mmCIF file of C-alpha atoms in Angstrom:
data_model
loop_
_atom_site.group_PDB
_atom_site.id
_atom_site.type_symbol
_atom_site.label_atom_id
_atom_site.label_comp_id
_atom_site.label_asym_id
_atom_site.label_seq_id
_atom_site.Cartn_x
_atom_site.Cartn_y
_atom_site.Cartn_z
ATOM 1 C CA UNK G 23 -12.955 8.862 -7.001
ATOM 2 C CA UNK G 24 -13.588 6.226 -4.560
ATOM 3 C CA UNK G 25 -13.567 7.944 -0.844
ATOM 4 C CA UNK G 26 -11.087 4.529 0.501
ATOM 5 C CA UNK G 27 -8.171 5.389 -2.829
ATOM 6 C CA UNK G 28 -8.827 8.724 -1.669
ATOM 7 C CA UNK G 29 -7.403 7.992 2.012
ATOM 8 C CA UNK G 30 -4.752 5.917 0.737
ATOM 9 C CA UNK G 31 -3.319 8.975 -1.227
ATOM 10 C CA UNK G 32 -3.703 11.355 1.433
ATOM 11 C CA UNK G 33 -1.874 8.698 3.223
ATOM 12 C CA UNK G 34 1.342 8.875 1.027
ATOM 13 C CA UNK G 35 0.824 12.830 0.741
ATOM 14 C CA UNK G 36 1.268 12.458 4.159
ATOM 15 C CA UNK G 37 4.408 10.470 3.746
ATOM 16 C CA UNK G 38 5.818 12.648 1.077
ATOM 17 C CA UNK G 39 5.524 15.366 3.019
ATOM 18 C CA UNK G 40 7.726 13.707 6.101
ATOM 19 C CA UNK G 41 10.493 13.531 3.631
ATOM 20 C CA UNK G 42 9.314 9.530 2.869
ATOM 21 C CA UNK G 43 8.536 7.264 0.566
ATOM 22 C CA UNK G 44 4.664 8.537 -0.853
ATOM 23 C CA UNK G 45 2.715 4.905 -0.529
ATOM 24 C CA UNK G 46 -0.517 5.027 1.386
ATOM 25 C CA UNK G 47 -2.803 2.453 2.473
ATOM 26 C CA UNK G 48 -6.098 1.683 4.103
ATOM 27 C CA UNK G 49 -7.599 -1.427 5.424
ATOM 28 C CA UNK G 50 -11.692 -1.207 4.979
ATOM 29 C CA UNK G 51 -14.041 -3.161 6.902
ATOM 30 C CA UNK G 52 -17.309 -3.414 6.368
ATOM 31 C CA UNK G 53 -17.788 0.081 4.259
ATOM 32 C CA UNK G 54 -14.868 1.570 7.560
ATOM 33 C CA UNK G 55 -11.742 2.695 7.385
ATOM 34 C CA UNK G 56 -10.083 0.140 10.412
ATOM 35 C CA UNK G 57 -6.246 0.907 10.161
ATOM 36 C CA UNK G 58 -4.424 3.482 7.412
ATOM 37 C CA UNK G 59 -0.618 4.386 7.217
ATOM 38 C CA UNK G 60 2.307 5.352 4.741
ATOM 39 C CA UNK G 61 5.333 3.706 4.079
ATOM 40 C CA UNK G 62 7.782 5.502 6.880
ATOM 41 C CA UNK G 63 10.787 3.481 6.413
ATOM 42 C CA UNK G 64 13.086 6.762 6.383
ATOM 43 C CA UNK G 65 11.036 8.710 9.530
ATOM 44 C CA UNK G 66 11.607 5.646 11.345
ATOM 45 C CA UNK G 67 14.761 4.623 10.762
ATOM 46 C CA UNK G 68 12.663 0.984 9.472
ATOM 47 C CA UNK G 69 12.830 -2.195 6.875
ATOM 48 C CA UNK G 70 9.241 -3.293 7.354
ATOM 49 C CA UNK G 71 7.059 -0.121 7.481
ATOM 50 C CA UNK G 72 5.723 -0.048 3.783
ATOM 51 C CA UNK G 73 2.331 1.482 3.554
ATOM 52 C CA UNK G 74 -0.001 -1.608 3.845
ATOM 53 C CA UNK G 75 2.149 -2.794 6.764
ATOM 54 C CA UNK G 76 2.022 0.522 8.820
ATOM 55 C CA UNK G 77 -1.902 -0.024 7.716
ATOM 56 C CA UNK G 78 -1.694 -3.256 9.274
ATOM 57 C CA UNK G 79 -0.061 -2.375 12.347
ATOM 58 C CA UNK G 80 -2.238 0.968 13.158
ATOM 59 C CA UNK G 81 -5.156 -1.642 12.772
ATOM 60 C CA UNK G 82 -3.583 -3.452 15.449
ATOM 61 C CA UNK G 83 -4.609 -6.670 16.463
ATOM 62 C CA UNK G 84 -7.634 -8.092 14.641
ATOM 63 C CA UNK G 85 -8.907 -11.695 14.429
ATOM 64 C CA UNK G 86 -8.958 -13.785 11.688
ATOM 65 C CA UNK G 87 -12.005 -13.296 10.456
ATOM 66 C CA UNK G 88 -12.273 -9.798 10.351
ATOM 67 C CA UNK G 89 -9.131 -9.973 7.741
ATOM 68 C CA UNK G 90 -11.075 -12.470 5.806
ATOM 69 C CA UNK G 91 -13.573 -9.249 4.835
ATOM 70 C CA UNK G 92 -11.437 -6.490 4.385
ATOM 71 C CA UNK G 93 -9.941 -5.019 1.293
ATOM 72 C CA UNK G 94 -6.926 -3.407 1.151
ATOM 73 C CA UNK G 95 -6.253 -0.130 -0.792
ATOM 74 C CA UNK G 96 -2.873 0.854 -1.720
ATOM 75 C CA UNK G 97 -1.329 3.561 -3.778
ATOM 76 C CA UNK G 98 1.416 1.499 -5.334
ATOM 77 C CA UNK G 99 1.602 -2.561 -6.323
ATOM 78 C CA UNK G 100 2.612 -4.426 -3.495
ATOM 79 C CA UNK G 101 6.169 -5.521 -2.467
ATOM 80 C CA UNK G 102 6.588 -9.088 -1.825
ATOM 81 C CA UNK G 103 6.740 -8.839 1.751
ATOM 82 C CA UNK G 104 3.055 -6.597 1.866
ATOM 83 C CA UNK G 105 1.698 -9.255 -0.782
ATOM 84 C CA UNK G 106 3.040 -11.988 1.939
ATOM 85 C CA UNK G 107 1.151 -10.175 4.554
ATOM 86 C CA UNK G 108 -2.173 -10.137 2.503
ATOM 87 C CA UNK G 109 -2.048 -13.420 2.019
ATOM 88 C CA UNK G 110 -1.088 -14.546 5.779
ATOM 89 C CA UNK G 111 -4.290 -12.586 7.209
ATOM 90 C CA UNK G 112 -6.240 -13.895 3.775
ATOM 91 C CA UNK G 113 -7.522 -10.559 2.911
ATOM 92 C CA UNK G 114 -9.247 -11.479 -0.126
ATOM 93 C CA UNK G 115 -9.212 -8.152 -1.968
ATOM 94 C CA UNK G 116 -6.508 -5.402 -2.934
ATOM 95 C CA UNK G 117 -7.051 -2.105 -4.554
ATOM 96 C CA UNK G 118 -4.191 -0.829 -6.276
ATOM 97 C CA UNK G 119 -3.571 2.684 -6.961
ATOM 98 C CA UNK G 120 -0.784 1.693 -9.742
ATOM 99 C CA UNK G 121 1.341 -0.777 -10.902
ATOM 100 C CA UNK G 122 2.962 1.296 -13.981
ATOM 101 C CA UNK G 123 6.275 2.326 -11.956
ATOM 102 C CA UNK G 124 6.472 -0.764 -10.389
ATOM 103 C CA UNK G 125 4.931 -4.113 -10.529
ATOM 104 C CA UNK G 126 4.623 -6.186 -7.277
ATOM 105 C CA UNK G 127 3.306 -9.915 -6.532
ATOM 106 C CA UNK G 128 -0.208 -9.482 -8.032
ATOM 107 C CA UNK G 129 0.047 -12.644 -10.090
ATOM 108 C CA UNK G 130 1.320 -14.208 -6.952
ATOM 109 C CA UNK G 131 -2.201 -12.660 -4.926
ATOM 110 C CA UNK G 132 -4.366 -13.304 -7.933
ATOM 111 C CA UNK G 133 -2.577 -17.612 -8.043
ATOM 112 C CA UNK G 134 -3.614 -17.331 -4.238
ATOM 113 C CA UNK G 135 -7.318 -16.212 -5.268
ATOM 114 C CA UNK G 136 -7.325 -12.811 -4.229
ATOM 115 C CA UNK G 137 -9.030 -10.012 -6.274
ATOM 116 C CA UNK G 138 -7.024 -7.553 -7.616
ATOM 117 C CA UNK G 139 -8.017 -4.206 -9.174
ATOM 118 C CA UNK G 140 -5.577 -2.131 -10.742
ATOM 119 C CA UNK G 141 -7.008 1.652 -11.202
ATOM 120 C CA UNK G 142 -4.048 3.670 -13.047
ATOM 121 C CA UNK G 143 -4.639 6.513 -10.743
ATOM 122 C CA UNK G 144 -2.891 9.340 -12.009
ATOM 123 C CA UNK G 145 -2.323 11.104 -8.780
ATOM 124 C CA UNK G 146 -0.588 7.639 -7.527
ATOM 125 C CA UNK G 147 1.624 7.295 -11.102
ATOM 126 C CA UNK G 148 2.536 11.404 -10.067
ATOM 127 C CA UNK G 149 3.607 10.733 -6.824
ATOM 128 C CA UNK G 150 6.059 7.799 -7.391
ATOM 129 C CA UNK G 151 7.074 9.092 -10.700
ATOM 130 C CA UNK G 152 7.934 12.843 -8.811
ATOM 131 C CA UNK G 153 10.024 10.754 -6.183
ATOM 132 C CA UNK G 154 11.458 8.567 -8.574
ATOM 133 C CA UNK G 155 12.714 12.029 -10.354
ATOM 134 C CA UNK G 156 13.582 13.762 -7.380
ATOM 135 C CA UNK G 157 15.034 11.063 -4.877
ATOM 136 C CA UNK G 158 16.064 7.770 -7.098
ATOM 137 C CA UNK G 159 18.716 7.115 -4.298
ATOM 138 C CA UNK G 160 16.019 6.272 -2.013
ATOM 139 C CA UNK G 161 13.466 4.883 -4.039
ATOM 140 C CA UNK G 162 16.233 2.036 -5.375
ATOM 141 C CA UNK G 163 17.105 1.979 -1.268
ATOM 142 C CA UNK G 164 13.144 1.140 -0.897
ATOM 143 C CA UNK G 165 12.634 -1.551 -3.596
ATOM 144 C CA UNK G 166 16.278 -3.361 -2.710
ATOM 145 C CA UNK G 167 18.305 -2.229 -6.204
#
């Protein structure tokens, strides 16, 4: 398995295992990991902290062009607000772990002309589908049903 997917779920192991959400994500710069996180909405008491924005933000501040050659991994489809995010920094590329339990803006990305790969990881369709199972309270809390 790719070593970058790889981080990404360790990511939202990670999360899992804080009693969160379990989405990872990395942001990969020139063959580096530059910023990885998890979505930690319920550790910290957030709305915004998905995965690929707590990747974002532990990236920190970056300029322009360095977003225009990254890709983006994450676990899970993104949200609209991550797939905003992509597309305001014009990372060209996203990496998705899985898009079976739920679908994000990836015809929105792709209409924008960024490349999206869709893997069907089976450790990523585990993970949501074991939270979905055990905790659909807070996964309908997550994606606003």
């Amino acid at each position: 398995m790719d070593a970058f997917m790889q981080a990404a779920i360790e990511e939202a192991r990670q999360g899992l295992a804080e009693g969160g959400i379990p989405i990872g994500s990395v942001l990969v710069h020139d063959g580096k990991i530059i910023g990885r996180g998890h979505n930690r909405r319920v550790q910290q008491g957030s709305v915004v902290l998905h995965g690929e924005m707590d990747a974002l933000e532990n990236a920190g501040r970056l300029p322009a062009s360095v977003y225009r050659n990254c890709t983006i991994y994450t676990t899970l489809s993104p949200c609209p607000m991550c797939s905003g995010a992509i597309l305001l920094y014009g990372i060209p590329r996203v990496i998705v772990g899985e898009n079976q339990t739920f679908m994000g803006e990836e015809t929105l990305l792709r209409s924008r002309g960024v490349q999206v790969d869709v893997l069907q990881h089976q450790a990523c369709i585990d993970l949501m589908n074991t939270l979905i199972a055990e905790k659909p309270e807070l996964w309908n809390e997550d994606i606003g049903e």
